[in-house]
CSV table of C-alpha atoms in Angstrom, one decimal:
chain,number,residue,atom,x,y,z
A,1,MET,CA,0.1,-0.3,-0.5
A,2,GLN,CA,1.8,3.8,-0.9
A,3,SER,CA,1.3,6.9,0.7
A,4,GLU,CA,3.2,9.9,1.4
A,5,LYS,CA,4.2,10.0,-1.7
A,6,ILE,CA,7.4,12.3,-2.0
A,7,THR,CA,6.2,15.7,-4.6
A,8,ASN,CA,9.9,15.7,-6.6
A,9,VAL,CA,10.9,19.5,-5.9
A,10,GLY,CA,13.8,19.9,-8.9
A,11,PRO,CA,13.5,21.2,-11.2
A,12,SER,CA,10.3,20.4,-14.1
A,13,SER,CA,11.8,19.3,-17.7
A,14,ARG,CA,15.5,18.0,-18.6
A,15,GLU,CA,17.6,19.4,-21.6
A,16,ARG,CA,16.6,17.7,-24.1
A,17,ARG,CA,19.0,16.1,-26.0
A,18,TYR,CA,17.6,15.0,-29.0
A,19,ASP,CA,15.9,16.7,-32.2
A,20,ASP,CA,13.9,13.4,-33.5
A,21,ALA,CA,10.1,12.2,-34.0
A,22,CYS,CA,11.4,9.0,-32.8
A,23,GLY,CA,10.1,7.9,-30.1
A,24,THR,CA,13.0,5.5,-29.5
A,25,ALA,CA,14.8,9.1,-29.6
A,26,LEU,CA,12.7,10.1,-27.0
A,27,ALA,CA,13.0,7.3,-25.3
A,28,LEU,CA,16.8,7.9,-25.3
A,29,GLU,CA,15.9,10.6,-23.5
A,30,PHE,CA,14.6,9.4,-20.6
A,31,ILE,CA,16.5,6.5,-20.0
A,32,GLY,CA,19.7,6.2,-22.1
A,33,GLU,CA,21.9,7.6,-19.5
A,34,ARG,CA,23.8,5.3,-17.4
A,35,TRP,CA,22.6,3.4,-14.5
A,36,SER,CA,19.2,4.0,-15.9
A,37,LEU,CA,18.0,1.1,-17.3
A,38,LEU,CA,19.3,-0.8,-14.8
A,39,ILE,CA,17.7,1.0,-11.9
A,40,MET,CA,14.4,0.4,-13.2
A,41,ARG,CA,15.2,-3.4,-14.0
A,42,GLU,CA,16.2,-3.6,-9.6
A,43,LEU,CA,12.5,-2.1,-9.4
A,44,VAL,CA,10.9,-4.2,-11.8
A,45,PHE,CA,9.4,-6.6,-8.7
A,46,GLY,CA,8.3,-4.3,-6.5
A,47,PRO,CA,10.0,-0.9,-4.7
A,48,ARG,CA,13.4,-1.3,-3.0
A,49,ARG,CA,15.1,1.1,-0.8
A,50,PHE,CA,17.6,3.6,-2.0
A,51,GLY,CA,20.5,1.6,-0.4
A,52,GLU,CA,19.5,-2.4,-1.5
A,53,ILE,CA,19.0,-0.4,-4.6
A,54,ARG,CA,22.3,0.4,-4.7
A,55,ALA,CA,24.0,-2.6,-3.0
A,56,ASN,CA,22.8,-4.4,-6.5
A,57,LEU,CA,24.7,-1.9,-9.0
A,58,ALA,CA,27.9,-2.5,-8.2
A,59,GLY,CA,30.2,0.5,-9.3
A,60,LEU,CA,27.5,3.3,-8.9
A,61,SER,CA,28.1,5.6,-6.1
A,62,ALA,CA,25.3,7.1,-4.2
A,63,ASN,CA,26.0,10.8,-6.4
A,64,VAL,CA,24.7,9.2,-9.0
A,65,LEU,CA,22.1,7.1,-8.3
A,66,THR,CA,20.3,10.2,-6.4
A,67,GLN,CA,20.5,11.7,-10.1
A,68,ARG,CA,19.5,9.5,-11.5
A,69,LEU,CA,16.7,9.2,-9.3
A,70,GLU,CA,15.4,11.7,-9.5
A,71,SER,CA,15.6,11.8,-13.6
A,72,LEU,CA,13.6,9.0,-14.0
A,73,GLU,CA,10.9,10.6,-11.3
A,74,GLU,CA,10.9,13.9,-13.3
A,75,ALA,CA,10.1,11.8,-16.4
A,76,GLY,CA,6.8,9.6,-14.5
A,77,ILE,CA,9.3,6.4,-14.4
A,78,VAL,CA,9.6,6.7,-11.3
A,79,LEU,CA,8.0,7.4,-8.3
A,80,ARG,CA,8.6,8.1,-4.0
A,81,TYR,CA,7.1,7.7,-0.7
A,82,ARG,CA,7.0,6.2,2.4
A,83,LEU,CA,5.8,2.6,3.5
A,84,PRO,CA,3.3,2.6,6.2
A,85,SER,CA,4.0,1.5,10.2
A,86,PRO,CA,5.6,-0.4,11.5
A,87,ALA,CA,8.2,-0.1,8.0
A,88,SER,CA,7.8,4.0,7.7
A,89,VAL,CA,11.1,4.1,4.9
A,90,GLN,CA,10.8,6.1,1.9
A,91,VAL,CA,11.0,3.9,-1.4
A,92,TYR,CA,12.0,3.9,-4.6
A,93,ASP,CA,9.5,1.8,-7.4
A,94,LEU,CA,8.2,2.5,-10.8
A,95,THR,CA,5.0,4.0,-11.9
A,96,GLU,CA,2.5,1.6,-14.0
A,97,TRP,CA,3.9,3.1,-16.9
A,98,GLY,CA,7.2,2.9,-16.1
A,99,ARG,CA,6.4,-1.1,-15.5
A,100,GLU,CA,5.7,-1.6,-18.8
A,101,ALA,CA,9.1,-1.3,-20.6
A,102,ALA,CA,9.4,-4.1,-18.7
A,103,PRO,CA,8.9,-6.8,-21.9
A,104,LEU,CA,11.2,-3.9,-23.5
A,105,MET,CA,14.0,-4.8,-21.0
A,106,ARG,CA,13.7,-8.4,-21.1
A,107,ALA,CA,13.4,-8.5,-25.3
A,108,MET,CA,16.9,-6.4,-25.0
A,109,GLY,CA,18.7,-9.0,-22.3
A,110,ARG,CA,18.5,-11.2,-24.9
A,111,TRP,CA,18.7,-10.2,-27.6
A,112,ALA,CA,22.4,-9.2,-26.6
A,113,ALA,CA,23.1,-12.5,-24.9
A,114,ARG,CA,24.1,-13.9,-28.2
A,115,SER,CA,27.1,-11.7,-28.3
A,116,PRO,CA,30.4,-13.5,-27.3
A,117,ARG,CA,30.4,-10.6,-25.4
A,118,HIS,CA,27.6,-11.9,-23.2
A,119,ASP,CA,30.0,-13.0,-19.6
A,120,ARG,CA,28.0,-15.7,-17.3
A,121,SER,CA,30.7,-14.8,-14.8
A,122,LEU,CA,30.1,-11.3,-14.0
A,123,PHE,CA,27.8,-9.9,-10.7
A,124,MET,CA,24.4,-10.3,-11.0
A,125,SER,CA,21.4,-9.3,-9.1
A,126,ALA,CA,18.5,-11.1,-8.1
A,127,ALA,CA,16.1,-9.3,-9.6
A,128,SER,CA,18.1,-9.7,-13.2
A,129,ALA,CA,18.3,-12.8,-12.4
A,130,MET,CA,14.9,-13.3,-12.2
A,131,MET,CA,14.4,-11.5,-15.4
A,132,SER,CA,15.6,-13.8,-17.3
A,133,LEU,CA,13.7,-16.7,-16.5
A,134,GLN,CA,11.3,-14.7,-18.4
A,135,ALA,CA,13.8,-13.3,-20.5
A,136,LEU,CA,14.8,-17.3,-22.1
A,137,VAL,CA,12.1,-19.8,-21.3
A,138,ASP,CA,10.8,-21.6,-24.8
A,139,PRO,CA,7.0,-20.6,-24.7
A,140,LYS,CA,6.4,-24.5,-26.6
A,141,ARG,CA,8.0,-26.2,-23.2
A,142,ALA,CA,6.2,-24.3,-20.4
A,143,ALA,CA,3.3,-24.6,-22.6
A,144,SER,CA,2.5,-27.7,-21.5
A,145,LEU,CA,4.6,-27.5,-17.5
A,146,THR,CA,2.2,-26.0,-14.9
A,147,VAL,CA,4.9,-25.4,-12.0
A,148,SER,CA,5.6,-22.4,-9.0
A,149,ALA,CA,9.1,-22.9,-7.6
A,150,GLY,CA,9.8,-20.4,-4.2
A,151,PHE,CA,13.5,-18.8,-4.7
A,152,HIS,CA,15.1,-18.1,-2.0
A,153,PHE,CA,18.1,-15.9,-2.8
A,154,PRO,CA,20.8,-14.3,0.1
A,155,GLY,CA,18.4,-11.5,1.7
A,156,GLU,CA,15.6,-11.9,-1.1
A,157,ASP,CA,13.0,-14.2,-1.2
A,158,PHE,CA,10.8,-14.8,-5.2
A,159,VAL,CA,8.4,-16.2,-6.3
A,160,ALA,CA,8.2,-18.2,-9.9
A,161,THR,CA,5.2,-19.3,-11.5
A,162,VAL,CA,4.7,-20.7,-14.6
A,163,GLU,CA,1.8,-21.0,-16.5
A,164,GLY,CA,-0.1,-21.0,-20.2
A,165,GLY,CA,3.6,-20.5,-21.7
A,166,GLU,CA,5.3,-17.8,-19.5
A,167,VAL,CA,6.7,-16.6,-16.3
A,168,HIS,CA,5.0,-14.4,-13.9
A,169,VAL,CA,7.0,-13.4,-11.4
A,170,ARG,CA,7.2,-11.2,-8.4
A,171,ARG,CA,9.4,-10.9,-4.7
A,172,GLY,CA,7.9,-12.7,-1.3
A,173,VAL,CA,7.7,-16.5,-0.3
A,174,MET,CA,4.8,-19.5,-0.9
A,175,ASP,CA,3.4,-21.0,1.0
A,176,ALA,CA,4.7,-24.9,0.2
A,177,PRO,CA,5.6,-24.1,-3.8
A,178,ASP,CA,5.8,-26.9,-5.9
A,179,LEU,CA,9.4,-26.7,-5.5
A,180,ALA,CA,12.2,-24.8,-3.9
A,181,PHE,CA,15.6,-23.6,-4.5
A,182,THR,CA,18.2,-22.6,-2.4
A,183,GLY,CA,21.8,-20.7,-3.2
A,184,ASP,CA,23.0,-17.0,-5.0
A,185,THR,CA,22.7,-16.3,-8.7
A,186,ARG,CA,26.2,-17.9,-9.2
A,187,ALA,CA,24.7,-20.7,-8.0
A,188,LEU,CA,20.9,-20.2,-10.5
A,189,ARG,CA,23.0,-19.7,-13.3
A,190,ARG,CA,25.3,-23.4,-13.2
A,191,THR,CA,21.6,-24.7,-13.0
A,192,ILE,CA,19.6,-23.4,-15.3
A,193,TYR,CA,21.8,-22.0,-17.9
A,194,GLY,CA,25.3,-24.6,-17.6
A,195,LYS,CA,22.1,-27.4,-16.8
A,196,ALA,CA,24.2,-28.7,-14.1
A,197,PRO,CA,23.7,-32.3,-12.1
A,198,LEU,CA,20.6,-30.9,-9.3
A,199,ALA,CA,21.5,-32.0,-6.3
A,200,ARG,CA,19.5,-31.3,-3.4
A,201,ASP,CA,21.8,-29.7,-1.1
A,202,GLY,CA,23.6,-27.9,-3.8
A,203,ALA,CA,26.8,-30.5,-3.9
A,204,GLY,CA,29.3,-28.3,-6.5
A,205,GLY,CA,28.0,-25.1,-6.2
A,206,THR,CA,24.2,-25.3,-7.4
A,207,LEU,CA,21.1,-24.3,-6.2
A,208,ALA,CA,20.0,-26.9,-4.0
A,209,PHE,CA,16.2,-28.1,-3.9
A,210,ALA,CA,12.6,-29.5,-2.7
A,211,GLY,CA,10.8,-30.9,-4.1
A,212,GLU,CA,10.5,-34.6,-6.7
A,213,ALA,CA,13.0,-34.3,-8.9
A,214,ASP,CA,11.6,-34.6,-12.1
A,215,LEU,CA,9.7,-32.2,-12.0
A,216,ALA,CA,12.7,-29.9,-11.0
A,217,ARG,CA,14.7,-31.0,-14.2
A,218,ALA,CA,11.3,-30.1,-16.5
A,219,PHE,CA,11.6,-26.7,-15.1
A,220,VAL,CA,15.3,-26.0,-15.3
A,221,ASP,CA,14.7,-27.5,-18.7
A,222,LEU,CA,12.6,-24.6,-19.5
A,223,PHE,CA,15.7,-22.4,-20.1
A,224,THR,CA,18.0,-21.7,-22.6
A,225,LEU,CA,20.5,-19.5,-23.6
A,226,PRO,CA,20.0,-18.4,-27.1
A,227,ALA,CA,23.4,-19.1,-29.6
A,228,LYS,CA,25.7,-16.5,-29.8
A,229,ARG,CA,25.7,-14.6,-33.4
A,230,ALA,CA,27.5,-16.1,-36.1
């Protein structure tokens, strides 16, 4: 529940960077600054505190994060508000319009993953890892499977539900999901994209899991990295 919306008191508009009527040019004016799109990625699954956003974007300074959040808020993409008691902390979230950019982010990630420069060994936030499931699912395989899976990362929990050929993701926990995976995002990549053998205890640096082994393997097999470009 949102409350105590905080109004931005900064400048009312940004200087235009392009004299071009194309919507793509306008999109770049909104989110073309370094870090802007990644900040939005961290907010796709719900509100985050300033420190939570920064912790998941290695190399981003507090000053630059403040500037980008102000610009995104000014553009109508991000809003900030204070959570009701007992939390009573300021958080940032995407507006309804801002959240409409989520499919664009998934498409960009899928497109860029075809590059030989895509390095799976680099840091990946939990939000990024969960978005990758939505971007890299095989719709034909997913159409024949309905399953819920809880993901327990250090300090963050998500629920992924496969239904109707799509993967739906939300923050939080679910009572008695069909599957439960525990580990970090490196273990997720090794398990799901590296297709490492499943181990209930997470042996070999994979995700530990609970649930039926055959169902867990069927879930993992829904996701594939795209082939590298020629």
